[in-house]
XYZ file of C-alpha atoms in Angstrom:
524
model
C -22.933 16.678 -24.821
C -21.202 16.502 -21.424
C -17.820 16.061 -23.063
C -18.377 18.802 -25.629
C -19.290 21.186 -22.823
C -16.232 20.116 -20.798
C -13.877 20.657 -23.747
C -15.386 24.089 -24.358
C -14.824 25.056 -20.708
C -11.160 24.026 -20.792
C -10.715 25.744 -24.168
C -12.204 28.968 -22.806
C -9.971 28.785 -19.733
C -6.855 28.272 -21.867
C -7.770 31.229 -24.066
C -8.337 33.397 -20.990
C -4.812 32.540 -19.812
C -3.488 33.425 -23.276
C -5.170 36.819 -23.102
C -3.620 37.574 -19.706
C -0.042 36.572 -20.545
C 2.423 37.486 -23.253
C 3.935 33.994 -23.479
C 2.547 30.556 -22.722
C 4.236 27.136 -22.745
C 1.243 25.631 -24.589
C -0.951 26.310 -27.601
C -4.307 27.505 -26.189
C -6.134 26.293 -29.318
C -5.022 22.638 -28.953
C -4.174 22.111 -25.276
C -7.716 21.029 -24.329
C -7.402 18.078 -26.709
C -4.021 17.143 -25.170
C -5.533 17.021 -21.697
C -8.696 15.276 -22.901
C -6.664 12.183 -23.845
C -6.697 11.153 -20.166
C -10.467 11.322 -19.666
C -12.052 8.580 -21.868
C -10.234 5.740 -20.091
C -11.505 6.995 -16.728
C -15.078 7.278 -17.976
C -15.034 3.883 -19.708
C -14.092 2.210 -16.438
C -17.193 3.730 -14.863
C -19.608 3.212 -17.760
C -18.651 -0.195 -19.143
C -20.310 -2.512 -16.567
C -23.703 -0.841 -17.019
C -23.358 -0.452 -20.786
C -22.478 -4.130 -21.208
C -25.520 -5.135 -19.168
C -27.709 -2.916 -21.365
C -26.020 -4.347 -24.472
C -27.032 -7.861 -23.487
C -30.571 -6.739 -22.607
C -30.902 -5.107 -26.015
C -29.626 -8.285 -27.693
C -32.104 -10.487 -25.848
C -34.948 -8.095 -26.677
C -34.032 -8.149 -30.375
C -33.390 -4.418 -30.550
C -30.078 -4.657 -32.397
C -29.600 -4.701 -36.175
C -26.943 -6.683 -38.040
C -26.133 -10.183 -39.174
C -22.982 -10.579 -37.039
C -22.131 -10.071 -33.379
C -19.819 -7.221 -34.357
C -22.489 -5.399 -36.377
C -25.003 -5.789 -33.563
C -22.451 -4.267 -31.162
C -22.075 -1.316 -33.535
C -25.851 -1.041 -33.671
C -25.986 -0.750 -29.878
C -23.386 2.021 -29.874
C -25.412 3.880 -32.487
C -28.524 3.518 -30.319
C -26.718 5.276 -27.464
C -26.497 8.413 -29.594
C -30.303 8.582 -29.683
C -31.498 11.071 -27.083
C -34.427 8.995 -25.799
C -32.288 5.847 -25.434
C -29.501 7.718 -23.629
C -31.919 9.492 -21.285
C -33.700 6.237 -20.466
C -30.392 4.665 -19.377
C -29.389 7.695 -17.308
C -32.810 7.739 -15.649
C -32.533 4.060 -14.737
C -29.026 4.592 -13.318
C -29.105 8.068 -11.733
C -26.107 7.275 -9.500
C -24.010 6.547 -12.579
C -25.200 9.771 -14.216
C -24.113 11.752 -11.177
C -20.724 10.038 -11.007
C -20.059 10.793 -14.685
C -20.869 14.474 -14.125
C -18.602 14.536 -11.048
C -15.741 12.934 -12.990
C -16.097 15.328 -15.928
C -16.225 18.339 -13.617
C -13.117 17.104 -11.821
C -11.316 16.824 -15.150
C -12.267 20.367 -16.145
C -11.258 21.913 -12.822
C -7.983 20.007 -12.527
C -7.057 20.674 -16.166
C -7.539 24.420 -15.698
C -5.637 24.327 -12.400
C -2.702 22.554 -14.068
C -2.615 25.041 -16.953
C -2.739 27.987 -14.547
C 0.119 26.575 -12.457
C 2.153 25.828 -15.583
C 1.682 29.368 -16.863
C 2.369 31.049 -13.501
C 5.437 28.893 -12.734
C 6.922 28.856 -16.219
C 9.884 31.189 -15.726
C 10.963 29.635 -12.437
C 10.445 26.141 -13.909
C 12.695 26.997 -16.867
C 15.357 28.328 -14.526
C 15.222 25.241 -12.285
C 15.043 22.518 -14.927
C 16.573 23.905 -18.142
C 18.819 26.750 -16.907
C 16.655 29.167 -18.843
C 16.714 27.296 -22.151
C 13.426 27.010 -24.053
C 11.847 23.563 -23.505
C 9.384 24.234 -26.317
C 5.633 23.848 -26.186
C 3.600 21.287 -24.248
C 2.894 18.329 -26.551
C 1.663 15.560 -24.224
C 0.225 15.131 -20.729
C 0.134 11.647 -19.210
C -2.361 11.303 -16.379
C -2.043 7.644 -15.352
C 1.009 8.137 -13.125
C -0.847 7.890 -9.817
C -4.121 7.533 -7.959
C -6.783 10.228 -7.937
C -7.154 12.239 -4.722
C -8.886 15.443 -3.656
C -11.453 15.890 -6.424
C -9.707 14.118 -9.260
C -6.186 15.471 -8.789
C -3.344 13.125 -9.683
C 0.293 13.146 -10.723
C 0.843 14.287 -14.317
C 3.856 13.832 -16.584
C 4.251 16.761 -18.963
C 6.251 16.383 -22.189
C 7.505 19.345 -24.233
C 8.555 19.626 -27.869
C 12.255 19.739 -26.944
C 11.910 16.264 -25.418
C 11.941 17.528 -21.828
C 9.714 15.614 -19.410
C 8.640 17.003 -16.032
C 6.511 15.578 -13.235
C 3.716 17.740 -11.848
C 2.361 16.854 -8.401
C -0.803 18.537 -7.033
C 0.499 18.680 -3.465
C 3.255 20.341 -1.500
C 6.740 18.974 -2.245
C 8.400 20.395 0.863
C 9.186 16.920 2.221
C 10.682 15.941 -1.149
C 12.930 19.027 -1.059
C 14.162 18.235 2.447
C 14.730 14.580 1.556
C 17.054 15.625 -1.287
C 18.906 17.799 1.224
C 19.156 14.828 3.593
C 20.560 12.643 0.784
C 23.194 15.296 0.051
C 23.996 15.455 3.787
C 24.504 11.685 3.912
C 26.496 11.646 0.652
C 29.017 14.005 2.279
C 29.443 11.774 5.321
C 29.010 8.179 4.127
C 31.319 5.872 2.183
C 28.520 4.080 0.296
C 28.063 4.874 -3.440
C 26.436 8.331 -3.405
C 22.692 8.674 -3.835
C 21.384 10.452 -6.895
C 19.569 13.651 -5.938
C 16.703 15.111 -7.968
C 15.674 18.630 -8.886
C 12.503 19.505 -6.981
C 10.558 22.760 -7.133
C 8.038 23.237 -4.327
C 5.306 25.821 -5.022
C 3.293 25.470 -1.836
C 0.168 23.563 -2.834
C 1.813 21.913 -5.856
C 5.243 21.364 -7.337
C 7.459 20.082 -10.137
C 10.025 17.292 -10.130
C 12.698 16.015 -12.431
C 11.432 13.100 -14.536
C 13.415 9.878 -14.143
C 13.282 7.188 -16.819
C 14.223 3.561 -16.223
C 17.264 2.298 -18.086
C 19.599 -0.681 -17.907
C 22.926 -1.071 -16.178
C 25.970 -1.301 -18.429
C 28.140 -3.543 -16.278
C 28.150 -5.949 -13.375
C 29.804 -3.261 -11.290
C 26.874 -0.882 -11.888
C 24.440 -3.579 -10.748
C 26.487 -4.076 -7.584
C 26.446 -0.336 -6.857
C 22.692 -0.270 -7.490
C 22.148 -2.815 -4.736
C 24.621 -1.131 -2.380
C 22.542 2.017 -2.740
C 19.390 -0.017 -2.094
C 20.917 -1.265 1.143
C 21.854 2.291 2.096
C 18.333 3.494 1.286
C 16.985 0.727 3.478
C 19.024 1.988 6.453
C 17.943 5.587 5.900
C 14.253 4.768 5.427
C 14.339 2.485 8.470
C 15.692 5.389 10.535
C 12.989 7.715 9.168
C 10.116 5.359 10.077
C 9.172 5.147 6.387
C 6.743 2.758 4.747
C 4.970 2.051 1.436
C 8.129 1.842 -0.713
C 6.720 -0.866 -2.940
C 7.642 -1.567 -6.571
C 5.604 1.318 -8.004
C 7.506 3.827 -5.864
C 10.910 2.866 -7.206
C 12.631 3.332 -10.567
C 15.836 1.534 -11.559
C 17.688 4.258 -13.490
C 20.875 2.433 -14.384
C 22.972 2.063 -11.256
C 20.711 4.453 -9.347
C 17.567 3.360 -7.501
C 15.304 6.420 -7.394
C 12.425 6.771 -4.930
C 9.380 8.326 -6.594
C 6.983 9.057 -3.755
C 8.267 10.329 -0.429
C 4.924 11.044 1.255
C 5.161 8.184 3.762
C 8.210 9.306 5.743
C 7.896 9.837 9.514
C 4.884 7.573 9.285
C 2.964 7.843 12.572
C 1.698 4.811 14.452
C -1.660 4.117 15.977
C -3.062 1.240 18.006
C -0.834 1.196 21.068
C 1.415 -1.735 20.091
C 3.691 -2.892 22.868
C 6.866 -4.813 22.137
C 6.821 -6.162 25.684
C 3.515 -8.046 25.344
C 4.537 -11.664 24.829
C 1.640 -12.544 22.542
C 2.560 -9.667 20.192
C 6.365 -9.809 20.318
C 6.916 -11.520 16.946
C 4.503 -9.440 14.918
C 5.426 -6.166 16.549
C 9.155 -6.814 16.297
C 8.741 -7.310 12.556
C 6.558 -4.218 12.313
C 9.279 -2.163 13.981
C 11.990 -3.569 11.705
C 13.334 -2.868 8.216
C 10.497 -5.031 6.859
C 8.047 -2.157 7.431
C 9.758 0.013 4.802
C 8.366 -2.059 1.930
C 11.595 -2.479 -0.028
C 12.344 -6.020 1.150
C 10.626 -9.090 -0.337
C 7.320 -9.800 1.355
C 4.634 -12.134 0.046
C 1.087 -11.009 0.799
C -2.536 -11.954 -0.006
C -1.807 -15.668 0.015
C -4.775 -18.033 0.193
C -5.752 -21.595 -0.684
C -5.612 -20.879 -4.411
C -2.629 -18.558 -4.533
C 0.811 -18.374 -2.967
C 0.341 -14.608 -2.911
C 2.324 -11.883 -4.601
C 5.408 -9.838 -3.818
C 4.985 -6.102 -4.474
C 8.157 -4.996 -2.705
C 10.663 -2.605 -4.200
C 13.385 -5.264 -4.258
C 11.406 -8.412 -4.942
C 8.510 -7.640 -7.286
C 8.741 -9.215 -10.746
C 6.519 -8.935 -13.798
C 4.383 -11.953 -14.653
C 2.966 -12.631 -11.178
C -0.674 -13.664 -11.130
C -3.153 -11.587 -9.170
C -4.040 -13.457 -5.950
C -7.777 -12.956 -6.504
C -9.761 -13.225 -9.734
C -9.675 -9.920 -11.568
C -12.537 -8.608 -13.732
C -11.737 -8.833 -17.455
C -13.848 -8.236 -20.539
C -14.372 -11.068 -23.009
C -16.046 -10.885 -26.401
C -15.187 -7.196 -26.723
C -16.661 -5.505 -29.765
C -19.508 -8.044 -29.987
C -23.049 -8.154 -28.631
C -21.968 -11.061 -26.404
C -19.434 -8.981 -24.505
C -19.329 -10.076 -20.861
C -17.367 -9.650 -17.655
C -15.327 -12.631 -16.484
C -13.229 -12.886 -13.373
C -9.915 -14.698 -13.539
C -6.406 -14.404 -12.211
C -4.323 -12.412 -14.661
C -0.663 -11.557 -15.074
C 0.467 -8.341 -13.448
C 2.533 -6.079 -15.699
C 5.287 -5.376 -13.204
C 7.208 -2.145 -12.784
C 10.656 -0.700 -13.386
C 11.939 -1.315 -9.892
C 14.651 -3.885 -10.665
C 17.828 -3.304 -12.638
C 18.565 -5.094 -15.882
C 21.916 -5.964 -17.448
C 22.182 -6.403 -21.218
C 18.395 -6.608 -21.422
C 18.091 -9.415 -18.864
C 16.778 -9.456 -15.297
C 19.379 -9.943 -12.596
C 19.064 -12.237 -9.602
C 18.739 -10.186 -6.415
C 20.227 -13.020 -4.370
C 23.525 -12.667 -6.261
C 23.814 -9.213 -4.699
C 22.850 -10.010 -1.125
C 26.302 -9.001 0.121
C 26.068 -5.683 -1.717
C 22.719 -4.922 -0.039
C 24.120 -5.860 3.368
C 27.258 -3.776 2.781
C 25.248 -0.735 1.730
C 22.929 -1.077 4.711
C 25.821 -1.454 7.175
C 27.707 1.498 5.703
C 24.753 3.905 5.823
C 23.671 2.625 9.247
C 27.143 3.320 10.679
C 27.156 6.787 9.092
C 23.840 7.595 10.764
C 25.185 6.270 14.046
C 28.469 8.176 13.765
C 26.765 11.476 12.940
C 23.738 10.951 15.171
C 24.284 14.071 17.266
C 24.486 16.254 14.164
C 21.423 14.568 12.679
C 19.357 15.169 15.822
C 20.619 18.664 16.600
C 18.478 21.782 16.340
C 20.409 22.689 13.180
C 20.338 19.151 11.753
C 18.458 18.004 8.656
C 15.625 16.310 10.584
C 14.288 19.581 12.007
C 13.384 20.797 8.509
C 10.724 18.093 8.132
C 8.870 18.830 11.369
C 5.984 21.008 10.169
C 5.492 19.687 6.650
C 2.759 17.399 5.373
C 3.330 13.638 5.253
C 0.899 10.924 4.312
C -0.776 8.686 6.874
C -1.834 5.360 5.364
C -4.952 3.980 7.017
C -5.563 0.995 4.705
C -3.971 -0.587 1.623
C -4.769 1.389 -1.526
C -5.929 -1.903 -3.060
C -8.821 -2.014 -0.566
C -10.063 1.363 -1.729
C -9.443 0.455 -5.373
C -11.549 -2.694 -5.187
C -14.408 -0.892 -3.462
C -14.340 1.923 -6.002
C -14.286 -0.502 -8.930
C -17.135 -2.596 -7.556
C -19.145 0.563 -6.858
C -19.745 0.847 -10.612
C -21.600 -2.449 -10.814
C -25.065 -1.649 -12.227
C -26.754 -3.234 -9.197
C -25.580 -0.330 -6.995
C -26.138 2.466 -9.520
C -29.946 2.608 -9.450
C -30.226 3.734 -5.828
C -27.537 5.686 -3.974
C -28.349 3.779 -0.780
C -27.098 0.553 -2.398
C -23.747 2.181 -3.173
C -23.531 3.564 0.362
C -24.059 0.083 1.771
C -21.249 -1.255 -0.406
C -18.876 1.342 1.047
C -20.082 0.389 4.528
C -17.941 -2.742 4.198
C -15.191 -0.479 5.493
C -16.686 -1.071 8.944
C -15.771 -4.768 8.835
C -12.238 -4.142 10.159
C -13.232 -1.791 12.982
C -13.582 -4.759 15.350
C -9.823 -5.349 15.023
C -8.731 -1.743 14.400
C -11.209 0.420 16.365
C -9.369 3.655 15.506
C -10.601 3.288 11.909
C -14.117 4.249 13.024
C -12.934 7.872 13.172
C -11.896 7.955 9.515
C -14.746 6.065 7.832
C -16.901 9.183 7.213
C -13.979 10.758 5.345
C -13.321 7.528 3.439
C -16.986 7.439 2.403
C -16.843 11.025 1.222
C -13.738 10.451 -0.912
C -15.090 7.252 -2.467
C -18.405 8.933 -3.251
C -16.345 11.632 -4.933
C -14.593 9.058 -7.127
C -11.267 9.372 -5.294
C -8.911 7.080 -3.425
C -9.122 8.305 0.208
C -6.043 10.093 1.491
C -5.023 11.233 4.971
C -2.112 13.365 6.124
C -0.308 14.406 9.269
C 2.733 16.445 10.308
C 5.870 14.885 11.827
C 5.542 17.156 14.871
C 1.840 16.436 15.453
C -0.443 13.669 16.728
C -3.314 14.996 14.625
C -4.717 13.502 11.435
C -6.152 15.490 8.523
C -8.644 14.229 5.958
C -8.527 15.021 2.238
C -10.868 17.969 2.860
C -8.474 19.314 5.532
C -10.689 18.363 8.454
C -8.628 17.759 11.598
C -9.009 14.703 13.834
C -7.180 15.696 17.000
C -4.772 13.393 18.895
C -5.353 10.478 16.536
C -1.849 8.997 16.787
C 0.019 7.578 19.767
C 2.831 10.130 19.380
C 4.202 12.502 16.725
C 6.160 10.806 13.964
C 9.287 12.849 14.590
C 9.363 11.704 18.231
C 9.340 8.095 17.053
C 12.104 8.847 14.513
C 14.268 10.524 17.146
C 13.806 7.540 19.441
C 14.623 5.147 16.595
C 17.858 7.009 15.832
C 18.778 7.059 19.530
C 18.279 3.269 19.598
C 20.682 2.644 16.710
C 23.555 0.451 17.803
C 25.421 -2.795 17.204
C 22.671 -5.051 18.551
C 19.946 -3.379 16.479
C 22.135 -3.368 13.351
C 22.775 -7.107 13.742
C 19.052 -7.787 14.161
C 18.114 -5.746 11.082
C 20.786 -7.507 9.001
C 19.202 -10.801 10.057
C 15.811 -9.561 8.839
C 17.338 -8.539 5.514
C 18.953 -11.952 4.990
C 15.788 -13.790 6.026
C 13.612 -11.699 3.730
C 15.919 -12.142 0.726
C 16.049 -15.880 1.388
C 12.338 -16.102 0.553
C 13.286 -15.433 -3.091
C 15.144 -18.756 -3.299
C 13.400 -21.312 -5.517
């Protein structure tokens, strides 16, 4: 009943848009079903732990019909369609019931928001991405392209009948626009292989981007240019105090590495680190180096049972095992279905180039990475005055929203996943206490105490917590736009200006050493 009601609400909203506009880029009679394709997977992740527990209870109590495990599973599913059985489960797990309603409402509201933006932006979108040609009607919407923030909003990939793909982002893309301008600025001045620039349309609180698909290199020379560009990106991102450029934020599109998420530029710092304190020199020197960007190989989450994993833009490979046991279902489709935890293979991304269908060895292109880094670094140094001037490209970023990463997304993801264990779904206090594990790190990072209420609120809302700032500000904003004043040590743009002023031969030599040392960790 919840889903039928949700589909009706989206259908009614689509028809209302049709009545208010002469042309629409979607069929209002079928678009609700297109958008609905993204919802069942989200709901199953929430419902499955509790349903599997109830499945086993029903089996032990002899409530299931059928002579095989598969038939008894089917019998359980049929029981769920009985009103008294369904209500009994929802009454036992009221927290789960509320979370399902929240998730469904999020889907309805975000679906209608997307359709409204698509309809309102359609003419300008056609002009920007197809030069006015007709892309056809919307035929598919993929909603698993990013984490959920701000009441279920996430990145969507829209496909049209002409074959055109576009990326919809439910946030301002002003920083993305200015980054493309900065790439063009550097292309005009540098002698590295030019960066590929993307079409970006910023619409204030949302925007549209050119879709980039991964594809292979056609020659050894293309692979070399790919890695030269990676080195050049590394120099630019280092200068911009960027971070979080892991494997999922990078696409290898032939000889062009393309950065997908530019939220974490001008990343502010907090905690008062001092490079002059002897006991912190090593760690802080690394944290202020090219290693912070996230492109270079870096093994993390190592323990006694695992050597850890590399999620970097340059180093991550498919087939790595998760460092901790991961929950997996066994016996699916039977009445003995159960949750097991084991290390599993990670699927990998599209961050590394391929040649003739085969992976290439990054170490074979170390010199290309170093050459690209040196070339872009020298260009930034040579044109430093222009870059830092009041008319330079950096000024354009100053007042626009950037992301401030408080904790690894994996931390939030694990907490959110575990918060759907049936043991914490009977009483909301139990789920609150699970989220209170966020306090465990406050002893070492006391500034986190200020953000925990907002983290709680986002997690209770089914979202990955998100925080933002402005390059010209020390303030932090929560997902609900609440301001935490003077949170950071200094504005991000001040740190970037200082970093660019500090560029020089000594620093370049030190960063090249870090690059070589990091790449050396890939040697077997």
